[in-house]
XYZ file of C-alpha atoms in Angstrom:
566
model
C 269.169 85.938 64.965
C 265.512 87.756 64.722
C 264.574 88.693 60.879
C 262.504 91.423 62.408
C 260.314 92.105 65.637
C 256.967 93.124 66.881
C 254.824 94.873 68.711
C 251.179 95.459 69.720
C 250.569 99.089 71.231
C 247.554 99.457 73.065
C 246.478 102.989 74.414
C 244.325 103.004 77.316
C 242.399 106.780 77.892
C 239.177 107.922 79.329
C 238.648 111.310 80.265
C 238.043 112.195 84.093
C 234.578 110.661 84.994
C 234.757 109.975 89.021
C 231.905 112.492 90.227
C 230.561 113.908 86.722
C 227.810 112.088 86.027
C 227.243 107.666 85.470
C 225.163 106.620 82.901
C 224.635 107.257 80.121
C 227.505 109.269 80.278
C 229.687 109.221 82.807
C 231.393 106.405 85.345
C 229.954 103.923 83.308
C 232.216 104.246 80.686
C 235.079 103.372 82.900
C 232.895 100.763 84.486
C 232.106 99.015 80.955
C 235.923 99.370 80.030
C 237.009 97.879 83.139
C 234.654 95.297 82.573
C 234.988 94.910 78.844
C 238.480 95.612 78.128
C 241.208 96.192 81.039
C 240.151 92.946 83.078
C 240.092 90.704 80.067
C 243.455 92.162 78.510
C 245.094 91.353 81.835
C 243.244 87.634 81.935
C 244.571 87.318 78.292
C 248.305 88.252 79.198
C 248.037 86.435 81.752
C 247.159 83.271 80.289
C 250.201 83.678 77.654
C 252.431 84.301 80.932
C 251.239 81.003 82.381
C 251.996 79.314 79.214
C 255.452 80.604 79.303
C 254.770 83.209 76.941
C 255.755 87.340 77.518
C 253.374 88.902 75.111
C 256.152 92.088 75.554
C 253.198 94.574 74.093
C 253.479 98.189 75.149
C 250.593 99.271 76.981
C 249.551 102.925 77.336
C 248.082 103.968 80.486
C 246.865 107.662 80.480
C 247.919 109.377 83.912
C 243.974 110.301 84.217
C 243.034 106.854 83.476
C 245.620 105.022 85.973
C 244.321 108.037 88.904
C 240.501 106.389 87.939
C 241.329 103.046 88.244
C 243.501 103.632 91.348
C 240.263 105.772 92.814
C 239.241 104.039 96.148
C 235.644 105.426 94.629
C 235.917 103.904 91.567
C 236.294 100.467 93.009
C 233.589 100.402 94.848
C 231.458 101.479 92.253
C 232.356 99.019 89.666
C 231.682 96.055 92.139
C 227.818 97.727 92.526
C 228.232 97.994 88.462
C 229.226 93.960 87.823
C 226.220 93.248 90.534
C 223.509 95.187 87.979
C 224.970 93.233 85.099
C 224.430 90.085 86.545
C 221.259 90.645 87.861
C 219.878 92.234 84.395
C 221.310 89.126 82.392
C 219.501 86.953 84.989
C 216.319 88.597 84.956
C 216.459 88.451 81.168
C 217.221 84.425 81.948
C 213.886 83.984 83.569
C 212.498 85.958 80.454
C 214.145 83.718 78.054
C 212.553 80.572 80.252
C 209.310 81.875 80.004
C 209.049 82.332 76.659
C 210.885 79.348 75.719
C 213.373 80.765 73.996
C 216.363 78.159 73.998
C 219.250 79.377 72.451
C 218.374 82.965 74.414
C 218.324 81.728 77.113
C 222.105 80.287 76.701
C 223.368 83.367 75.710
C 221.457 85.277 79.176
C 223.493 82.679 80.593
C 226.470 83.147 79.037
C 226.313 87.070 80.050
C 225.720 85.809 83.645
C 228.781 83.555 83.737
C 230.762 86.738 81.834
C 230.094 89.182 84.324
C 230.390 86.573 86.964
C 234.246 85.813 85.652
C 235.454 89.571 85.608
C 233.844 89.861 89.213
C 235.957 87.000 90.536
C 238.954 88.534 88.127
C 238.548 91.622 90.026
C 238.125 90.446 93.509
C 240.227 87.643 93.936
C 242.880 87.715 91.168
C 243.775 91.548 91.045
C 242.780 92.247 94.488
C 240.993 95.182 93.103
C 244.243 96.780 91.765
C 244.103 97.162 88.171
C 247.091 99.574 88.149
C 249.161 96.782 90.305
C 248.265 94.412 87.956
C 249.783 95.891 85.012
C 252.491 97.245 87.227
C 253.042 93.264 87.849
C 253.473 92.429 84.482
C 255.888 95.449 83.806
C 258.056 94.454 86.725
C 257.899 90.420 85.318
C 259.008 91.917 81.877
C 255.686 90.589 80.438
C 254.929 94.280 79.052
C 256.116 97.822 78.969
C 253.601 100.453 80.173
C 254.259 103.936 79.004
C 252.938 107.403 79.825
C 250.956 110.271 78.609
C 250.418 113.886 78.836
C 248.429 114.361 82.357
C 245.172 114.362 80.730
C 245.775 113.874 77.339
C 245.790 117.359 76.319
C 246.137 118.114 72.569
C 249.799 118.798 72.934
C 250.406 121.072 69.277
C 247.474 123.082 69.746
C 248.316 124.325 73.471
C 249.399 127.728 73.101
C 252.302 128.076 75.570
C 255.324 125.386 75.926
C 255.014 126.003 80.099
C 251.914 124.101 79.528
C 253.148 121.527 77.222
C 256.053 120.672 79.450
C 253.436 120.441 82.287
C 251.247 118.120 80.729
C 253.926 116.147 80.020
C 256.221 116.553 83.280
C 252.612 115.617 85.167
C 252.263 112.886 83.052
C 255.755 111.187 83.996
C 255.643 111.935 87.893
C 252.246 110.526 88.044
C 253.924 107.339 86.212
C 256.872 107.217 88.425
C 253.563 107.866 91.524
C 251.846 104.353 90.327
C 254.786 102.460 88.759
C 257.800 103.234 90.692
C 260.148 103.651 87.830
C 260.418 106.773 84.840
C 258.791 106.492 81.954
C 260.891 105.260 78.809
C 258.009 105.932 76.312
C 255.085 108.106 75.765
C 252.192 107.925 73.959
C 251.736 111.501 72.379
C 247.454 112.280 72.386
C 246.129 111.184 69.219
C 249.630 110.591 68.082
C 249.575 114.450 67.658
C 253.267 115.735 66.954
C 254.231 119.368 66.339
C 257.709 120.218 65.212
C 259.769 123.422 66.111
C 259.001 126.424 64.139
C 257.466 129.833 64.499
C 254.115 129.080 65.544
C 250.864 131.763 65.168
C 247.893 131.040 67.066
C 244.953 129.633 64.953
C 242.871 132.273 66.728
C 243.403 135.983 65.971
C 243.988 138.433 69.315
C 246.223 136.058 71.304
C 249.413 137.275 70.128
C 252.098 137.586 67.694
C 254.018 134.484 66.348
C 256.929 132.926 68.691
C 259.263 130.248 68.517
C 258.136 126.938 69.887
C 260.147 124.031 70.980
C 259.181 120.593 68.819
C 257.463 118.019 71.216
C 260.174 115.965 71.107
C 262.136 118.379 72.780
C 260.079 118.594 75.987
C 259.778 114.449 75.885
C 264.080 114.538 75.521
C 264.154 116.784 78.523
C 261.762 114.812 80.218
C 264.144 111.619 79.699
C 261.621 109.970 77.724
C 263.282 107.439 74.720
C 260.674 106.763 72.494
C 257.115 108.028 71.122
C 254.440 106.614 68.420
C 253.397 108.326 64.908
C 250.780 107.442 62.585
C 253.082 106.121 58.852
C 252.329 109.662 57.147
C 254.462 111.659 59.098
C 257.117 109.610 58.655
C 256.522 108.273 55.175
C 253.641 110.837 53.686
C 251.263 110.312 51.053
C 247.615 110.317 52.295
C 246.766 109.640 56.137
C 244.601 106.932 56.385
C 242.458 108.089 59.611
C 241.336 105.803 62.489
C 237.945 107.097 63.422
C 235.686 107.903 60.836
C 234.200 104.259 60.756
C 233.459 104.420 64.036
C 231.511 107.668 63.832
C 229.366 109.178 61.774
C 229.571 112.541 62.594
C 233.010 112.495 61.430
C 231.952 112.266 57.776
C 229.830 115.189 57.640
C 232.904 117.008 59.328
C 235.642 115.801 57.035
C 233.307 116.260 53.505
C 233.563 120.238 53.969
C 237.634 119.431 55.097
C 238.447 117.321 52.275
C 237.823 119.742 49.680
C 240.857 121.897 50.627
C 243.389 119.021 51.660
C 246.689 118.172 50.528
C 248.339 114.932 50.603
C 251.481 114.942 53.029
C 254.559 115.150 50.328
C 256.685 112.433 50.717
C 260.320 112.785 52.064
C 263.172 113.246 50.000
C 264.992 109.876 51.102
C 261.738 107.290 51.219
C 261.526 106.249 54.682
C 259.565 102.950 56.303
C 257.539 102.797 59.440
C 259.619 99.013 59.480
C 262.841 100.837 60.990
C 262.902 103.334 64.100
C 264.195 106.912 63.448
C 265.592 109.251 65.895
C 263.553 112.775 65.281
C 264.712 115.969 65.813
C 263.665 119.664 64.800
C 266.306 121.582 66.241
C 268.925 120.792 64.218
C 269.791 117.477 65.558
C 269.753 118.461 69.156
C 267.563 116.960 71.641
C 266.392 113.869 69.258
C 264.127 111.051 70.689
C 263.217 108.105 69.162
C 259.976 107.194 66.954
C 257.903 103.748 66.511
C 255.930 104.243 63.774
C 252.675 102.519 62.941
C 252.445 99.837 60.264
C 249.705 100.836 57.736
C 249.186 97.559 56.385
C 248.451 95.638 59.177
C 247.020 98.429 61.397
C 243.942 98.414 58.422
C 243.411 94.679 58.907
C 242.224 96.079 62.046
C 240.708 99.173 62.148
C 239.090 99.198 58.824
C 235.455 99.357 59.019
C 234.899 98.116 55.872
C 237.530 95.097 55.769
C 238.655 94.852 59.345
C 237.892 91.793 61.581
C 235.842 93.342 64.215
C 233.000 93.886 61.524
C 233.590 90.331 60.813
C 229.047 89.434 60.517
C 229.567 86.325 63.192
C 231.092 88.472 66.189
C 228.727 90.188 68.842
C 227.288 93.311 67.299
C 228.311 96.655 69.588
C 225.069 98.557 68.684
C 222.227 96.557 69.508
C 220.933 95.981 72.783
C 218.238 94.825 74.768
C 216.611 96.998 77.542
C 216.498 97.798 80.326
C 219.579 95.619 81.112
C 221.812 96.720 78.028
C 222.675 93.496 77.051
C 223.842 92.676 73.753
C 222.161 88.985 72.120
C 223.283 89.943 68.182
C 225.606 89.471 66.170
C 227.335 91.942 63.041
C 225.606 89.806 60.443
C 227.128 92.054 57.832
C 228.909 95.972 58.065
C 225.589 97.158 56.631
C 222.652 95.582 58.307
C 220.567 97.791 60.110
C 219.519 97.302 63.934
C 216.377 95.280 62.306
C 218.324 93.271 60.455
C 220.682 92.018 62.982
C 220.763 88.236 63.672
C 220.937 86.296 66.775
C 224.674 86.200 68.167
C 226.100 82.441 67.580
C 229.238 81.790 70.463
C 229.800 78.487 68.529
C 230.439 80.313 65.054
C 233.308 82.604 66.758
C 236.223 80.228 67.938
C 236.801 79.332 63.653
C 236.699 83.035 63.270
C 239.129 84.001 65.570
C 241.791 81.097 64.508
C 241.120 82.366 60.757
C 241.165 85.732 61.514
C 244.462 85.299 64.035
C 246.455 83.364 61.593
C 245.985 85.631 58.524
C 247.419 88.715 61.051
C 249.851 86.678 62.259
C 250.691 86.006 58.321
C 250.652 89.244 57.292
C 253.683 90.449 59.888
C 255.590 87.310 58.881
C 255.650 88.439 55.021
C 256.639 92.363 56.049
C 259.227 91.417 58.367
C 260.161 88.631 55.875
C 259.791 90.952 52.630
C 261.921 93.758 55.041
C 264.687 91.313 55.885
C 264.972 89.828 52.140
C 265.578 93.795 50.567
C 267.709 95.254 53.367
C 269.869 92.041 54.624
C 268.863 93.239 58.312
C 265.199 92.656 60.523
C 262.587 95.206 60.503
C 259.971 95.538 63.079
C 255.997 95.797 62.693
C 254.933 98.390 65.291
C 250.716 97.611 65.705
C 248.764 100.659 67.820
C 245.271 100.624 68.437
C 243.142 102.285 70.743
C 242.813 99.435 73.694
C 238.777 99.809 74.140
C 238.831 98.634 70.758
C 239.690 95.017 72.056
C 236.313 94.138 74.420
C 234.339 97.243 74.107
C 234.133 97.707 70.280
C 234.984 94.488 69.442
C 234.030 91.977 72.326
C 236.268 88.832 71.184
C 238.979 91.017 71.017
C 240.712 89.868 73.581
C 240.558 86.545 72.709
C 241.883 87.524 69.319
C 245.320 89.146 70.735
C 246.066 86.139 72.985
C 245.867 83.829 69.867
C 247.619 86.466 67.446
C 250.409 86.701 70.454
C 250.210 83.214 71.052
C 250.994 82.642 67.248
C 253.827 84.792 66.893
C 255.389 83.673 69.637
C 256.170 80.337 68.379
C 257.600 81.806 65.068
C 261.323 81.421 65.092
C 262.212 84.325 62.721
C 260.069 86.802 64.730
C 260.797 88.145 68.092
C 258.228 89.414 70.193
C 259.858 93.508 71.694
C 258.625 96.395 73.992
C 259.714 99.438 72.689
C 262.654 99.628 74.789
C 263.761 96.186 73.472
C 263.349 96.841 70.208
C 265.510 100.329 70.731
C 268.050 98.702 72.008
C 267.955 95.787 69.411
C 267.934 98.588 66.419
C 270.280 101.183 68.077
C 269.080 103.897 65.539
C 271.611 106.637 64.843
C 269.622 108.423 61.535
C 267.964 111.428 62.893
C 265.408 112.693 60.820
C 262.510 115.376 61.341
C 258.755 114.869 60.525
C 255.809 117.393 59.843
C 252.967 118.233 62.021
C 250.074 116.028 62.168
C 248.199 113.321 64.228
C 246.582 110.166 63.562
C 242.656 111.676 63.227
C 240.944 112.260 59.469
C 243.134 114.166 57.653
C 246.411 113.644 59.886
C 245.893 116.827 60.708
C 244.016 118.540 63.836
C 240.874 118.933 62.395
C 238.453 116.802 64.254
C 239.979 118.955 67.371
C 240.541 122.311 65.882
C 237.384 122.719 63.620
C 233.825 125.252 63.503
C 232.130 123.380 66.240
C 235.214 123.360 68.970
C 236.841 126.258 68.188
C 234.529 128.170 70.979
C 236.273 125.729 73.372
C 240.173 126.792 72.073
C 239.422 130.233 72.414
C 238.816 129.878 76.306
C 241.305 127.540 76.437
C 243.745 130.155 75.328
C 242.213 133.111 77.250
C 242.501 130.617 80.566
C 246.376 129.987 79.691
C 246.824 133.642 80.408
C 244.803 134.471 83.460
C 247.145 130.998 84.661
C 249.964 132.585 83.929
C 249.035 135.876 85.913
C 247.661 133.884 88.621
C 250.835 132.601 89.373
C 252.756 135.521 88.775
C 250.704 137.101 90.881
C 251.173 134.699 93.791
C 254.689 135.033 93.815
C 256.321 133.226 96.628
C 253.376 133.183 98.867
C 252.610 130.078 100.416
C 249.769 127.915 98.851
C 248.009 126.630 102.062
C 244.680 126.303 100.995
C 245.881 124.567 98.184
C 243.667 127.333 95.995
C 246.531 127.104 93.082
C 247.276 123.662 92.862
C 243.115 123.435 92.728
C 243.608 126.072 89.945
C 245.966 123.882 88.237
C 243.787 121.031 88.578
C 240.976 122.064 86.628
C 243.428 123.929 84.005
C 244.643 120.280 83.070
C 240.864 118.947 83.159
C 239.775 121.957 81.246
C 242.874 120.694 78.010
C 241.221 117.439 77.913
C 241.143 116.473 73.978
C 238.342 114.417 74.737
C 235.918 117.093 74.891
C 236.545 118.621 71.491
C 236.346 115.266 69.981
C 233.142 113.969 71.747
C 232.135 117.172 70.072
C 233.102 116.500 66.745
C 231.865 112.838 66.747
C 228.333 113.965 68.497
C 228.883 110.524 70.622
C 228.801 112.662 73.856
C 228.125 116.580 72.470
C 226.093 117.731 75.472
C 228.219 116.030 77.715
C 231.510 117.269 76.552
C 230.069 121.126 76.208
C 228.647 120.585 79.779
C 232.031 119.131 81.099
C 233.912 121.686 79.692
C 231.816 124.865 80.555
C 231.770 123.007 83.965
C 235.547 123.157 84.750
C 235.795 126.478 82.640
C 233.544 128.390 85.374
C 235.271 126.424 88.045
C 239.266 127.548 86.787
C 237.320 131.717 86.640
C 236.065 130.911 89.936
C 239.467 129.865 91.437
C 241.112 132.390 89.546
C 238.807 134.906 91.116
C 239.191 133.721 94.926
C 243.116 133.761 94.136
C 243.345 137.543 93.289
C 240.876 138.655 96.270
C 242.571 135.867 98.483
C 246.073 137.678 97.213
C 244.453 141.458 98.022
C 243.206 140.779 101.980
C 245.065 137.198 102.601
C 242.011 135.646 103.624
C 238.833 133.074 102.299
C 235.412 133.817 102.843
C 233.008 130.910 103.989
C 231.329 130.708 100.415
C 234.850 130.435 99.043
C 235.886 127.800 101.298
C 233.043 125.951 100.559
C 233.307 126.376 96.648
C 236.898 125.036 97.097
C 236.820 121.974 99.257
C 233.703 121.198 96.738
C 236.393 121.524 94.283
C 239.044 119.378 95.631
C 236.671 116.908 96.387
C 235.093 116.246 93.171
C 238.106 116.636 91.019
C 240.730 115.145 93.330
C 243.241 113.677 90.844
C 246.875 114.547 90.442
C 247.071 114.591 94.370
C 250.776 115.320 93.633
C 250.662 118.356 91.479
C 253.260 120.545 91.322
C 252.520 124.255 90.902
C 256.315 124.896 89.966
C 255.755 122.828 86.533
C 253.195 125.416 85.318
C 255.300 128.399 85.746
């Protein structure tokens, strides 16, 4: 028998970027974490399959993400991308060999070979499928991919359950589109829960309080088993955020927040993010259960200060070398400026990531070992992280998880579990409820809901209504122009969370404003051309136009169902 289990959770989101721009901002971002990220995951889980390993992580694939990576546009593009990279790293080869520069001129090559690797990855391995890959692994029982809301709308700050439930009900036919099986977990955005209560608006003139249904509610009607929480809703005390070392911006946002914030009380009963909970806010009814992220070895991670991606030997994220965008440093320490940086060192890393492996690996062995020894029963170590983090941010991360896996693996007293696995293995019966919060600065919804972005929520709630009239409106009258599911469209891109907290951070400001006035004026437009379409039951030229331009530049959610927004 186990003494406990575990499990990586890696959640895999980027906003809708097909047709909105490329670089700086743009399809490159998908291009760099295809590149980066997705194809060397899947090489890394790959290997451990090979060896005889199933790494059994849960792996989050946002519906908006898997439409990307499924885009027959997307492809294409990313095979032009992989072609610049190679060709930059080369011409900065011939650079290197001019000005003698040895050890440059290894690294140059070693970018070429990279690039060269992912391209063959792409072509000949995955048959440019990402999606099928994963889907492969799912259907081997090498992983678990689960779901998220359509396009990872900030879930307890939408102002109508309709629109909840159709983030979420998108989210899960979209799943069942690319995987051919239902969801049995979700990944809530930004682990943002709400429970059921009366809820006000946080803006005046929208309306007078209501009851709302918790999340989990929608997620139990939806069928989906499990979700993910960040260890202060579950055991309180202070939330320990996951973004704030990553950007700046965040800490002139959260000095003027800080001043009037309360620590999350802590539960009656103490609770432990090493068991799984069933939660429920309607008295019981409708629970679902809750993996809940392990503080301790989440910070060995994510903490800027302590973590292992600031580690001074790994490749620095920062610095780069124009025009080809090439990185050739490395860390050197958390605090050295871009002068200061040192020349990148591929020999120093493999030590690192053994070290670096070994002492995670160690530190779930002594919770699940320090779990099993009080309670006389295994515990589990639930591990999420944002997925970019591992090749993007942190460019040997990769390599890290396939040695961290790897380790584990070969530990007798630890079991490697989805979530459904681990469900199953723990059977929970204790149903508890949890407050509000997410897993941002603050556990709160500050970085989403604050003085900069609250310009966005105010036409996000003035567009739920004119949705809800345009469909009234329409009645029973056949959509053949496709003019409401359009409508719908852009009302799902127009909830991204993304573009508040692109905002907040300042990493993409004018983007995210542009994006989101952008699909703003096209939802009024659309909503406009409804109600004249509904008056004389026909489309001008100009209107036609405006729509096909529509429908071809945001074509995701193909499937959309106009019935889940009523």
């Amino acid at each position: 028998m186990s003494k406990g289990y575990f499990t990586f959770v890696l959640h895999s989101h980027l906003p809708y970027v097909i047709a909105h721009g490329k670089w700086p901002h743009g399809l490159d971002w998908l291009n760099e974490a295809t590149a980066e990220t997705y194809i060397p995951l899947l090489d890394a889980l790959n290997k451990l399959v090979d060896e005889g390993i199933k790494p059994k992580i849960i792996i989050g694939l946002t519906p908006v993400l898997t439409e990307q990576l499924a885009d027959k546009s997307f492809k294409e593009e990313f095979k032009v991308y992989l072609a610049q990279k190679i060709e930059a790293a080369q011409i900065d080869e011939k650079e290197f060999v001019k000005e003698k520069q040895e050890h440059m001129i290894l690294l140059a090559a070693d970018w070429i070979k990279f690039y060269k690797s992912i391209h063959d990855s792409f072509i000949h391995k995955y048959k440019e499928d990402i999606v099928g890959a994963f889907r492969h692994l799912q259907d081997t029982g090498a992983i678990e991919i689960i779901t998220s809301a359509a396009t990872h709308g900030y879930l307890p700050l939408i102002g109508d359950d309709t629109f909840v439930k159709a983030q979420v009900r998108t989210g899960v036919k979209n799943y069942k589109k690319h995987f051919g099986k239902s969801p049995k977990g979700i990944w809530l955005p930004e682990c943002a829960y709400r429970p059921r209560y009366k809820w006000a608006y946080p803006l005046s003139g929208f309306g007078q309080p209501k009851e709302r249904a918790g999340v989990e509610e929608i997620l139990h009607d939806e069928n989906i088993d499990f979700f993910i929480v960040d260890s202060h809703l579950l055991e309180g005390g202070k939330p320990v955020g996951v973004y704030m070392d990553r950007f700046k911006a965040l800490k002139t946002l959260w000095e003027s927040f800080e001043k009037n914030f309360d620590c999350q009380s802590l539960p009656a009963k103490p609770r432990t993010s090493n068991k799984i909970y069933m939660v429920s806010s309607a008295n019981g009814k409708k629970p679902v259960a809750v993996l809940t992220r392990d503080l301790k070895t989440s910070l060995q991670v994510w903490s800027g200060e302590y973590g292992y991606p600031g580690d001074g030997n790994y490749l620095d994220f920062h610095k780069k070398r124009f025009p080809g965008g090439l990185r050739y440093w490395k860390i050197t320490t958390p605090k050295s400026d871009l002068g200061s940086k040192m020349i990148y060192w591929p020999k120093d890393v493999p030590q690192r990531l053994e070290e670096n492996a070994a002492h995670f690996a160690g530190l779930v062995k002594s919770t699940l070992m320090d779990f099993y020894n009080k309670n006389n029963s295994p515990g589990i170590v639930v591990a999420p992280f944002d997925c970019e983090l591992f090749g993007h941010w942190w460019f040997e991360g990769p390599r890290w998880l396939y040695l961290v896996i790897k380790g584990l693996s070969q530990d007798k007293d630890i079991e490697l579990a989805t979530g459904t696995e681990a469900i199953e293995r723990f059977a929970p019966t204790e149903i508890i409820s949890i407050p509000e919060g997410s897993w941002g600065e603050g556990g709160f919804h500050w970085i989403w809901f604050n003085d900069w972005t609250k310009w966005t929520w105010q036409s996000l709630y003035e567009a739920e209504a004119m949705m809800k009239k345009a469909l009234a409106d329409s009645g029973a009258i056949e959509d053949k122009h496709g003019l409401l599911k359009q409508l719908a469209r852009e009302f799902l891109l127009l909830q991204s969370s993304d573009w508040q907290f692109l905002i907040s951070t300042w990493s993409a400001r004018d983007y995210a404003e542009l994006r989101f006035s952008d699909h703003l004026d096209r939802f009024k437009r659309l909503y406009s051309i409804i109600e004249e379409y509904l008056k004389n039951n026909t489309l001008s030229h100009e209107d036609t136009v405006f729509l096909n331009d529509c429908q071809k530049k945001d074509a995701c959610f193909q499937e959309i169902d106009i019935k889940d927004f009523a």
